[in-house]
PDB file of C-alpha atoms in Angstrom:
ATOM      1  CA  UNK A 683     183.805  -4.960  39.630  1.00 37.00           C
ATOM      2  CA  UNK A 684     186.999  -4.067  37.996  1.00 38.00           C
ATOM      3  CA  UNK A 685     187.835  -0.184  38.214  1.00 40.00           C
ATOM      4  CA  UNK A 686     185.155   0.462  40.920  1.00 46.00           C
ATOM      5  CA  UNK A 687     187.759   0.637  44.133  1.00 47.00           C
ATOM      6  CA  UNK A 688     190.678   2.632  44.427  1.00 51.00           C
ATOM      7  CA  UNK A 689     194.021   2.299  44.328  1.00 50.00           C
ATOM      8  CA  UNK A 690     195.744   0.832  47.283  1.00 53.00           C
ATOM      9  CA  UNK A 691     197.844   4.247  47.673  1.00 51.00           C
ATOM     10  CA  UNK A 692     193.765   5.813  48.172  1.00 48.00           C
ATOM     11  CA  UNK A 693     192.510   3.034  50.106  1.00 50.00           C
ATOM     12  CA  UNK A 694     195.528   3.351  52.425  1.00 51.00           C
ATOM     13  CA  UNK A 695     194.453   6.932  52.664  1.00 50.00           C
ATOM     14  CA  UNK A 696     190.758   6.241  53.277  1.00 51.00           C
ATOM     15  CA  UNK A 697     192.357   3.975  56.086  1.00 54.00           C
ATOM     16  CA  UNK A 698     194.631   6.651  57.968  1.00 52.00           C
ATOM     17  CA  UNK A 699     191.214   9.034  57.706  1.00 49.00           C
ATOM     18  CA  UNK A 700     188.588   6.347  59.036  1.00 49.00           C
ATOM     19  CA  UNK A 701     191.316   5.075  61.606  1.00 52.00           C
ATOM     20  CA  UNK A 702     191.530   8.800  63.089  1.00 45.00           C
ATOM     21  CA  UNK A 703     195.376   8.165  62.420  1.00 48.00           C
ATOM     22  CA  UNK A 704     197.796  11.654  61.536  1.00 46.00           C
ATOM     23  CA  UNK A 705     198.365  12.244  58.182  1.00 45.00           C
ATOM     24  CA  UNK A 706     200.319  15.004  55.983  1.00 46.00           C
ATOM     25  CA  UNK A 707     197.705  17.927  55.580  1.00 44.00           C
ATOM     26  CA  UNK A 708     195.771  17.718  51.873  1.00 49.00           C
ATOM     27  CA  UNK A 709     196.894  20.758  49.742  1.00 49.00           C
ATOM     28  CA  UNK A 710     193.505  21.382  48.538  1.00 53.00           C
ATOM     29  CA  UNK A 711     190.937  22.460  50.766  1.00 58.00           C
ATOM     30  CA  UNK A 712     187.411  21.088  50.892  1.00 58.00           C
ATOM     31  CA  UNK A 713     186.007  23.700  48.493  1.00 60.00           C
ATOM     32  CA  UNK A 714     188.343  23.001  45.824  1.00 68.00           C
ATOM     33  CA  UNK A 715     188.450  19.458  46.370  1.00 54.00           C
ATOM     34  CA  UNK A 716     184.494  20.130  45.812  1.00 53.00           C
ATOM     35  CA  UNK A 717     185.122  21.077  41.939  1.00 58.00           C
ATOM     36  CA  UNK A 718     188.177  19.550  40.868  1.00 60.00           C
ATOM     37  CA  UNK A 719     187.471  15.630  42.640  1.00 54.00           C
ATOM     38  CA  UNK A 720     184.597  14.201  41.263  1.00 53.00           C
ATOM     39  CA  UNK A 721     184.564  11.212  43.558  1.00 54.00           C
ATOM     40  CA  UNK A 722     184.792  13.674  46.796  1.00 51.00           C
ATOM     41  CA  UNK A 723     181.858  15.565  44.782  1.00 52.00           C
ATOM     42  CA  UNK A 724     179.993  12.999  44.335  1.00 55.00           C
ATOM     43  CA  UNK A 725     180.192  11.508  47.792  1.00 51.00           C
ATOM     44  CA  UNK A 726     179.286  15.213  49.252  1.00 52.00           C
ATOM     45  CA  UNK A 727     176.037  15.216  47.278  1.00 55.00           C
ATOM     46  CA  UNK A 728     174.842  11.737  48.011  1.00 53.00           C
ATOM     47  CA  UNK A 729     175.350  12.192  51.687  1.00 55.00           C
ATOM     48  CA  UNK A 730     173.394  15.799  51.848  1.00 58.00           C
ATOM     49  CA  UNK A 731     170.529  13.826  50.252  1.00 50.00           C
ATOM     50  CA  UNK A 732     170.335  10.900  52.347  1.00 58.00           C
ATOM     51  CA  UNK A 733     171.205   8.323  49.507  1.00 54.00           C
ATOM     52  CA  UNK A 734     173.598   5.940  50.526  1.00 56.00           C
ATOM     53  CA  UNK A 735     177.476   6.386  50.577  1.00 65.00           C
ATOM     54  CA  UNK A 736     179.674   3.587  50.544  1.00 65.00           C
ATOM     55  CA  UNK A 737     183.550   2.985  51.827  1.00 81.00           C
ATOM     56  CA  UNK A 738     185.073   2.504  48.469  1.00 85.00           C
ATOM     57  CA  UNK A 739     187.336   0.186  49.509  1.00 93.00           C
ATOM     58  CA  UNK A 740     188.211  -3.913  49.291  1.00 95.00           C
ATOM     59  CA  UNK A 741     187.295  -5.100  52.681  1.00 96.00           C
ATOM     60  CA  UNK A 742     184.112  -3.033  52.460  1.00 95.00           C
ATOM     61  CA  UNK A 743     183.286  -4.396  48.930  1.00 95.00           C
ATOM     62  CA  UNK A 744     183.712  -7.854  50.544  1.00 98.00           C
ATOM     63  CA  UNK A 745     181.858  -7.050  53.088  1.00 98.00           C
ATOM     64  CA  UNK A 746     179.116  -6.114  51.588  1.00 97.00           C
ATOM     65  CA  UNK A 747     178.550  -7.815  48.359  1.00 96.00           C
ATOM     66  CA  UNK A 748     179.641 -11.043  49.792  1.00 98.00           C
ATOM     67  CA  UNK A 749     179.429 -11.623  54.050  1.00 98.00           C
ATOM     68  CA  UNK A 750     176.045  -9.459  54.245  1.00 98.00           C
ATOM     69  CA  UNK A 751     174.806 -11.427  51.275  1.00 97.00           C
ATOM     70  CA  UNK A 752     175.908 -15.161  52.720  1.00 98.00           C
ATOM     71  CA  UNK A 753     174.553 -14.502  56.009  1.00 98.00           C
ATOM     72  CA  UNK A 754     171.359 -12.878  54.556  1.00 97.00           C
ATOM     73  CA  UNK A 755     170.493 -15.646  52.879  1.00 97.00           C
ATOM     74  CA  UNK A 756     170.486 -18.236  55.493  1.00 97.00           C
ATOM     75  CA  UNK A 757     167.476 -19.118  57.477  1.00 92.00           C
ATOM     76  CA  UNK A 758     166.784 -17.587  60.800  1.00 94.00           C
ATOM     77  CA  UNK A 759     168.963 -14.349  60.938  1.00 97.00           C
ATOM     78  CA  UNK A 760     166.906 -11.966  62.017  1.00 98.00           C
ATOM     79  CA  UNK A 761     168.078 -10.565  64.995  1.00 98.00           C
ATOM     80  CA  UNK A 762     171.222  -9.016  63.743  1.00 98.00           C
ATOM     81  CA  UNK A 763     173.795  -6.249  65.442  1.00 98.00           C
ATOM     82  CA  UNK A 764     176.238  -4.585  64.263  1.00 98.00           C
ATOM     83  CA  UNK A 765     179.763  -3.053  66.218  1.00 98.00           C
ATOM     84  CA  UNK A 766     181.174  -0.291  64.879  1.00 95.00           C
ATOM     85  CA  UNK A 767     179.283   2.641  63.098  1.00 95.00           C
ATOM     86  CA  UNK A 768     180.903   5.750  61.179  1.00 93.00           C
ATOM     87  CA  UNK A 769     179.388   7.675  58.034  1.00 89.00           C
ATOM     88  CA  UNK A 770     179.797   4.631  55.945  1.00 92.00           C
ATOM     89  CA  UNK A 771     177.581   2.743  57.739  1.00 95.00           C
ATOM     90  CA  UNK A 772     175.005   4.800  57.821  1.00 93.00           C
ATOM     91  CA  UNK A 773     172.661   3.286  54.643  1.00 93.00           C
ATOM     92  CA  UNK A 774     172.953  -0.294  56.316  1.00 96.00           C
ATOM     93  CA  UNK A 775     169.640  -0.038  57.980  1.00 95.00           C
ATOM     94  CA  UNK A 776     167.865   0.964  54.625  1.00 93.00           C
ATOM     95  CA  UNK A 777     170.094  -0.905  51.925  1.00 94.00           C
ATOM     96  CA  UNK A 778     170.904  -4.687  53.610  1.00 96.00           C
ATOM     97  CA  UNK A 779     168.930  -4.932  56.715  1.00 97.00           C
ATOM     98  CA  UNK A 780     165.145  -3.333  55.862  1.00 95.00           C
ATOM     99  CA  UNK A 781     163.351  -6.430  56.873  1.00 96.00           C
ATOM    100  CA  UNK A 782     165.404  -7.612  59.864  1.00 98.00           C
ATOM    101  CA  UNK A 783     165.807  -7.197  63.436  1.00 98.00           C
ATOM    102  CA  UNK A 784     168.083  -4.468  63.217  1.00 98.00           C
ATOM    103  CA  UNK A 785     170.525  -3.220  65.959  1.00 98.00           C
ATOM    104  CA  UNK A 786     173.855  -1.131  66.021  1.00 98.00           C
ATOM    105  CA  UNK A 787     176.691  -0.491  68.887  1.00 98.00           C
ATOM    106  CA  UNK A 788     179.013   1.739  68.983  1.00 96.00           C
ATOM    107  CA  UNK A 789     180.735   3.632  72.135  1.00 95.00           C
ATOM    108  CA  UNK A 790     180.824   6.906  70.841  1.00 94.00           C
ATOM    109  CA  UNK A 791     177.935   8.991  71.039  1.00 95.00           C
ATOM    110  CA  UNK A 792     178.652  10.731  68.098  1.00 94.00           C
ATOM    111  CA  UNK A 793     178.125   7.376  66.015  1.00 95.00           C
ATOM    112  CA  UNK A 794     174.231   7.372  67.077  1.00 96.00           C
ATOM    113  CA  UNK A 795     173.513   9.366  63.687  1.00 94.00           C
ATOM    114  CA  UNK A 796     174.716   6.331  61.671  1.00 94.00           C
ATOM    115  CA  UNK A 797     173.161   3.644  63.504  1.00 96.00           C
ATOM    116  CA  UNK A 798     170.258   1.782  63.397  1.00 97.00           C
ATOM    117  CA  UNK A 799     166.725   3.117  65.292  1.00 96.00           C
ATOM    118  CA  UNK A 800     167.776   0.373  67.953  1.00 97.00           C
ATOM    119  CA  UNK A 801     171.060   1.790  68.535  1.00 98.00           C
ATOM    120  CA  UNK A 802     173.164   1.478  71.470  1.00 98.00           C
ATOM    121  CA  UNK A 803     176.166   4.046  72.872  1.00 97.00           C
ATOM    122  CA  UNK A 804     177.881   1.771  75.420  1.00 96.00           C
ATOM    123  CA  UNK A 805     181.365  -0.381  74.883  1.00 95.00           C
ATOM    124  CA  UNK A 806     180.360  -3.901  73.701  1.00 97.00           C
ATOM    125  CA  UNK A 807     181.277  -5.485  77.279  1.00 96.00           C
ATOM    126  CA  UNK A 808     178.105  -4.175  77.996  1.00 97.00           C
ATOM    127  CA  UNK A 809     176.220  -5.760  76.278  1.00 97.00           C
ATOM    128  CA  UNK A 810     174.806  -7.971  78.238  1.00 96.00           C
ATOM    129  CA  UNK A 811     173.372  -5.183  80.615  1.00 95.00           C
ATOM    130  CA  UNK A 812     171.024  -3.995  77.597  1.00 96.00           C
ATOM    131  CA  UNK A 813     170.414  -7.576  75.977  1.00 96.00           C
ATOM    132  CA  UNK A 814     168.943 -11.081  77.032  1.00 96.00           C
ATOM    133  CA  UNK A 815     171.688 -14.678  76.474  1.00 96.00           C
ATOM    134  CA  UNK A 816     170.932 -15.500  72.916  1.00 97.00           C
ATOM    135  CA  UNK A 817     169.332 -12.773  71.907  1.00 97.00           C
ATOM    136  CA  UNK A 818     170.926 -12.347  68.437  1.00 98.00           C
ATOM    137  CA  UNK A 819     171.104 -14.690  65.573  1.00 98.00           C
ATOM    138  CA  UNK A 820     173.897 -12.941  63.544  1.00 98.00           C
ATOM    139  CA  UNK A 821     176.757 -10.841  65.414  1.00 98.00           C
ATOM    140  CA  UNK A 822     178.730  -8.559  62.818  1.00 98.00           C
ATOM    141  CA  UNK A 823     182.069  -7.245  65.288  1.00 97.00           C
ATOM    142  CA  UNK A 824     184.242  -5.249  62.738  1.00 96.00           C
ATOM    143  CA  UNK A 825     186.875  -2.932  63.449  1.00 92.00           C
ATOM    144  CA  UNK A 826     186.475  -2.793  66.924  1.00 94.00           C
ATOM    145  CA  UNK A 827     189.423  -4.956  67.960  1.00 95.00           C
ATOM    146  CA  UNK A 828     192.363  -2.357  68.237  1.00 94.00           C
ATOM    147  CA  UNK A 829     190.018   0.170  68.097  1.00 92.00           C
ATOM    148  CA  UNK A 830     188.632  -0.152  71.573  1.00 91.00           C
ATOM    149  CA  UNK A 831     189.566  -2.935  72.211  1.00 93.00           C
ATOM    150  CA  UNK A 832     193.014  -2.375  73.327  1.00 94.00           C
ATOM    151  CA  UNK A 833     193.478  -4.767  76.745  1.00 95.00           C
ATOM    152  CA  UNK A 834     193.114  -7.988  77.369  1.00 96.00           C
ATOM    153  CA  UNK A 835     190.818  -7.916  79.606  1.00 96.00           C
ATOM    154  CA  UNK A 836     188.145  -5.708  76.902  1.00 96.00           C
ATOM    155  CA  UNK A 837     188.597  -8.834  74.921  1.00 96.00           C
ATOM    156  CA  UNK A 838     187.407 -11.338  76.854  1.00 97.00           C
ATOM    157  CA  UNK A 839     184.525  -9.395  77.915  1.00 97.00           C
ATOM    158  CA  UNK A 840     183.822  -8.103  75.170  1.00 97.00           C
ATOM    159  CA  UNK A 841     183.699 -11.683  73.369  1.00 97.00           C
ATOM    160  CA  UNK A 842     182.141 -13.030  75.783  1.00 97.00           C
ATOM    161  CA  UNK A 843     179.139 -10.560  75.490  1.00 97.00           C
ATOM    162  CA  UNK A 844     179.033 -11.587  72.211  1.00 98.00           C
ATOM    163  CA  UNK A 845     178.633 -15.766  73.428  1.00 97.00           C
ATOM    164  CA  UNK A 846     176.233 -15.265  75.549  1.00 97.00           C
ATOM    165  CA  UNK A 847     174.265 -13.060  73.407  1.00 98.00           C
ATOM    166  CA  UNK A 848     174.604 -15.189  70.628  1.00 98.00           C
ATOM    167  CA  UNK A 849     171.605 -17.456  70.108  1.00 97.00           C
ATOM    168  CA  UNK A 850     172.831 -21.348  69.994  1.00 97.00           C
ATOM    169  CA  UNK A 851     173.841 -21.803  66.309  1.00 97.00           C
ATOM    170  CA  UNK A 852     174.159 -18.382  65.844  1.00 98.00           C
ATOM    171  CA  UNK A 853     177.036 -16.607  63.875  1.00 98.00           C
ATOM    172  CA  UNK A 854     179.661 -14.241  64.862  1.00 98.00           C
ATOM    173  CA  UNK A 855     181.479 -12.410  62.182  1.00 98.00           C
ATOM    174  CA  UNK A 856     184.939 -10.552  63.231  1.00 98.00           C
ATOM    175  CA  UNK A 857     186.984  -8.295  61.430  1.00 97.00           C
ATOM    176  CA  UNK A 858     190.018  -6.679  62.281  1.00 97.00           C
ATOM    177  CA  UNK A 859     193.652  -5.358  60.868  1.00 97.00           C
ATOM    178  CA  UNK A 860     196.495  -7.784  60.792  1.00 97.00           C
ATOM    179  CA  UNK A 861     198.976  -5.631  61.646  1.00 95.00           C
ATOM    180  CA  UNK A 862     200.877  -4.575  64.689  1.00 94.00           C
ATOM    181  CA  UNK A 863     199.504  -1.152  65.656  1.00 91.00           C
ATOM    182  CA  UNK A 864     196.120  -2.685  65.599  1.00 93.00           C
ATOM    183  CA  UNK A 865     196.677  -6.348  67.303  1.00 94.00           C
ATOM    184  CA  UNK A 866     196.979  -5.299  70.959  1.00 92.00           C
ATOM    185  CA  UNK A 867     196.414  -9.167  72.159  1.00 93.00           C
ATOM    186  CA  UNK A 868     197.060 -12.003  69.812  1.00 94.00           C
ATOM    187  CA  UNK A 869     193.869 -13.596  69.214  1.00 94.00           C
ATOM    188  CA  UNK A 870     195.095 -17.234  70.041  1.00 92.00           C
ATOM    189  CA  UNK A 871     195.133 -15.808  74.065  1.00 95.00           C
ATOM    190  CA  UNK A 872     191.788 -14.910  73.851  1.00 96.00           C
ATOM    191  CA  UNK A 873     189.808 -17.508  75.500  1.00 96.00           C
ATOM    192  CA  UNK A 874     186.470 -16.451  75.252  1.00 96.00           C
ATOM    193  CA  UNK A 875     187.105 -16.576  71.329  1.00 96.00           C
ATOM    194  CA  UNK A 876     188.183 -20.116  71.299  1.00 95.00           C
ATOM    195  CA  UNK A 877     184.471 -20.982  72.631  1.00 95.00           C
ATOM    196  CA  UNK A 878     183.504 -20.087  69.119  1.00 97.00           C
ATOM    197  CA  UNK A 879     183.646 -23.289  66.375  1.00 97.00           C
ATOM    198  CA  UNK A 880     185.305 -21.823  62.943  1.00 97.00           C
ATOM    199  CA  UNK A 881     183.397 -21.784  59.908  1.00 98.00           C
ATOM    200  CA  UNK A 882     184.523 -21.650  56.710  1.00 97.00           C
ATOM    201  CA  UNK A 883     182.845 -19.756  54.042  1.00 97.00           C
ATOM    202  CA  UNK A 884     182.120 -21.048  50.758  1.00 95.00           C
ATOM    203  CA  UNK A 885     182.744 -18.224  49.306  1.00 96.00           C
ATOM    204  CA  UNK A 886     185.588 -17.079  50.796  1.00 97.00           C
ATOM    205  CA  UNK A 887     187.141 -20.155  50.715  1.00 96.00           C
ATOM    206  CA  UNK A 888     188.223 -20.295  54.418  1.00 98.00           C
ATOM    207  CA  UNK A 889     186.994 -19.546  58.001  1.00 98.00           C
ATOM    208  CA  UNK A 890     189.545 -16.793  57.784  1.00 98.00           C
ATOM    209  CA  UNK A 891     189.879 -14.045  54.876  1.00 98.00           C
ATOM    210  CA  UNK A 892     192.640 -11.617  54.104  1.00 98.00           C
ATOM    211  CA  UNK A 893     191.411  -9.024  51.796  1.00 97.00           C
ATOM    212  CA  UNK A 894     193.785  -7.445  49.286  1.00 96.00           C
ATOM    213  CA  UNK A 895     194.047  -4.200  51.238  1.00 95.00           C
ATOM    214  CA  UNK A 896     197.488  -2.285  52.561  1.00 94.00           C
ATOM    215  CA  UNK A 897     195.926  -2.696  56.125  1.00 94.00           C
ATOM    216  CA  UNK A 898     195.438  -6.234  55.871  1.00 96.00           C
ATOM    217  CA  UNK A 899     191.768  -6.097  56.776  1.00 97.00           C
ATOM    218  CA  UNK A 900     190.638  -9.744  57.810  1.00 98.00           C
ATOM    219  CA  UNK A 901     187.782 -11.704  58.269  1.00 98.00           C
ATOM    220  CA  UNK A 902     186.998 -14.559  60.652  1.00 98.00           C
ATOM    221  CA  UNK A 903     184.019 -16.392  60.852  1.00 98.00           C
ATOM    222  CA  UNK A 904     182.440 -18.335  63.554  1.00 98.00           C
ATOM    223  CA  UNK A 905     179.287 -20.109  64.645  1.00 98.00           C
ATOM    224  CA  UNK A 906     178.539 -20.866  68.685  1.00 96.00           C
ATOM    225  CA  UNK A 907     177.573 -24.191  69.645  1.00 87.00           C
ATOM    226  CA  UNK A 908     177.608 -25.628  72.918  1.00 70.00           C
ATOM    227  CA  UNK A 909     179.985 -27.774  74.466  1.00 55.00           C
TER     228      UNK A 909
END
């Protein structure tokens, strides 16, 4: 809705802080930002009570309100994992995926706390040493890509992983940053991507979306079906 997101000058800062990347020091310090920033107030007070706290930002607000909802509605996704857990993700379980199969990866053992109950701490080439071939009906892979994985080699097996754990039919949802400091391999050389068949989303318009954010979050979509 109109006025709910920042402006792109925040979200780019929301970006730098999520992305780990350096940043000029803030001049106010958490205490003060406490009392004089609502929104940071706000966001404080939610999270010490459990209720959920969003990423106020475009590609999140597409996630969410649209992708989660498209996918949700379609028959037989229940098994459904998710790559990539921080803070924001952490009301998923509760808010989107209550009555479903829900399971979370992440490689860092510090993103347990925002995962799912059926959470795994390993890099998602190894995923098939935890999970049986088409195992999931819905793979969400967002913000992984130049965030992990940095090598060619992570990217195959890593998508790969994903094929083979991918029930026949199944979807596979990937998001990533269009821009050079996060596209380690171009995604055309990626062959274990091209075994995917693009789908285009209604919604969206197109089997890829570019959301209006300065990091030029994007969205590809993709079903498996064998050759």
């Amino acid at each position: 809705m109109p006025g709910t997101f920042p402006s792109k000058r925040r979200e780019a800062e929301i970006y730098r802080g999520t992305a780990r990347l350096p940043a000029a020091a803030s001049p106010k310090h958490a205490l003060i930002r406490l009392f004089t920033d609502l929104g940071f107030a706000r966001r404080v007070v939610r999270y010490a009570l459990g209720l959920p706290v969003p990423l106020e930002t475009e590609d999140r607000r597409v996630l969410e309100q649209v992708i989660f909802r498209h996918f949700l509605q379609l028959p037989d996704t229940h098994r459904i994992l998710f790559v990539g857990c921080d803070w924001y993700t952490k009301h998923y379980a509760r808010t989107f995926f209550r009555d479903r199969d829900y399971w979370t990866l992440d490689v860092s053992a510090k993103a347990r706390k925002f995962g799912a109950k059926q959470h795994l701490v390993i890099g998602l080439e190894e995923l098939d040493q935890h999970c049986a071939e088409r195992h999931f009906d819905v793979i969400f892979c967002n913000g992984v890509y130049g965030f992990g994985l940095d090598t060619a080699g992570q990217c195959e097996r890593a998508l790969d992983r994903c094929w083979s754990r991918l029930r026949d039919g199944g979807y596979f949802i990937f998001g990533w940053d269009d821009i050079p400091a996060r596209t380690p391999v171009p995604l055309d050389t990626i062959a274990a991507i091209r075994r995917f068949r693009r789908l285009p989303l209604a919604e969206l318009g197109s089997w890829r979306y570019l959301t209006d954010t300065p990091y030029r979050h994007t969205y590809d979509f993709y079903t498996k079906t064998e050759a």
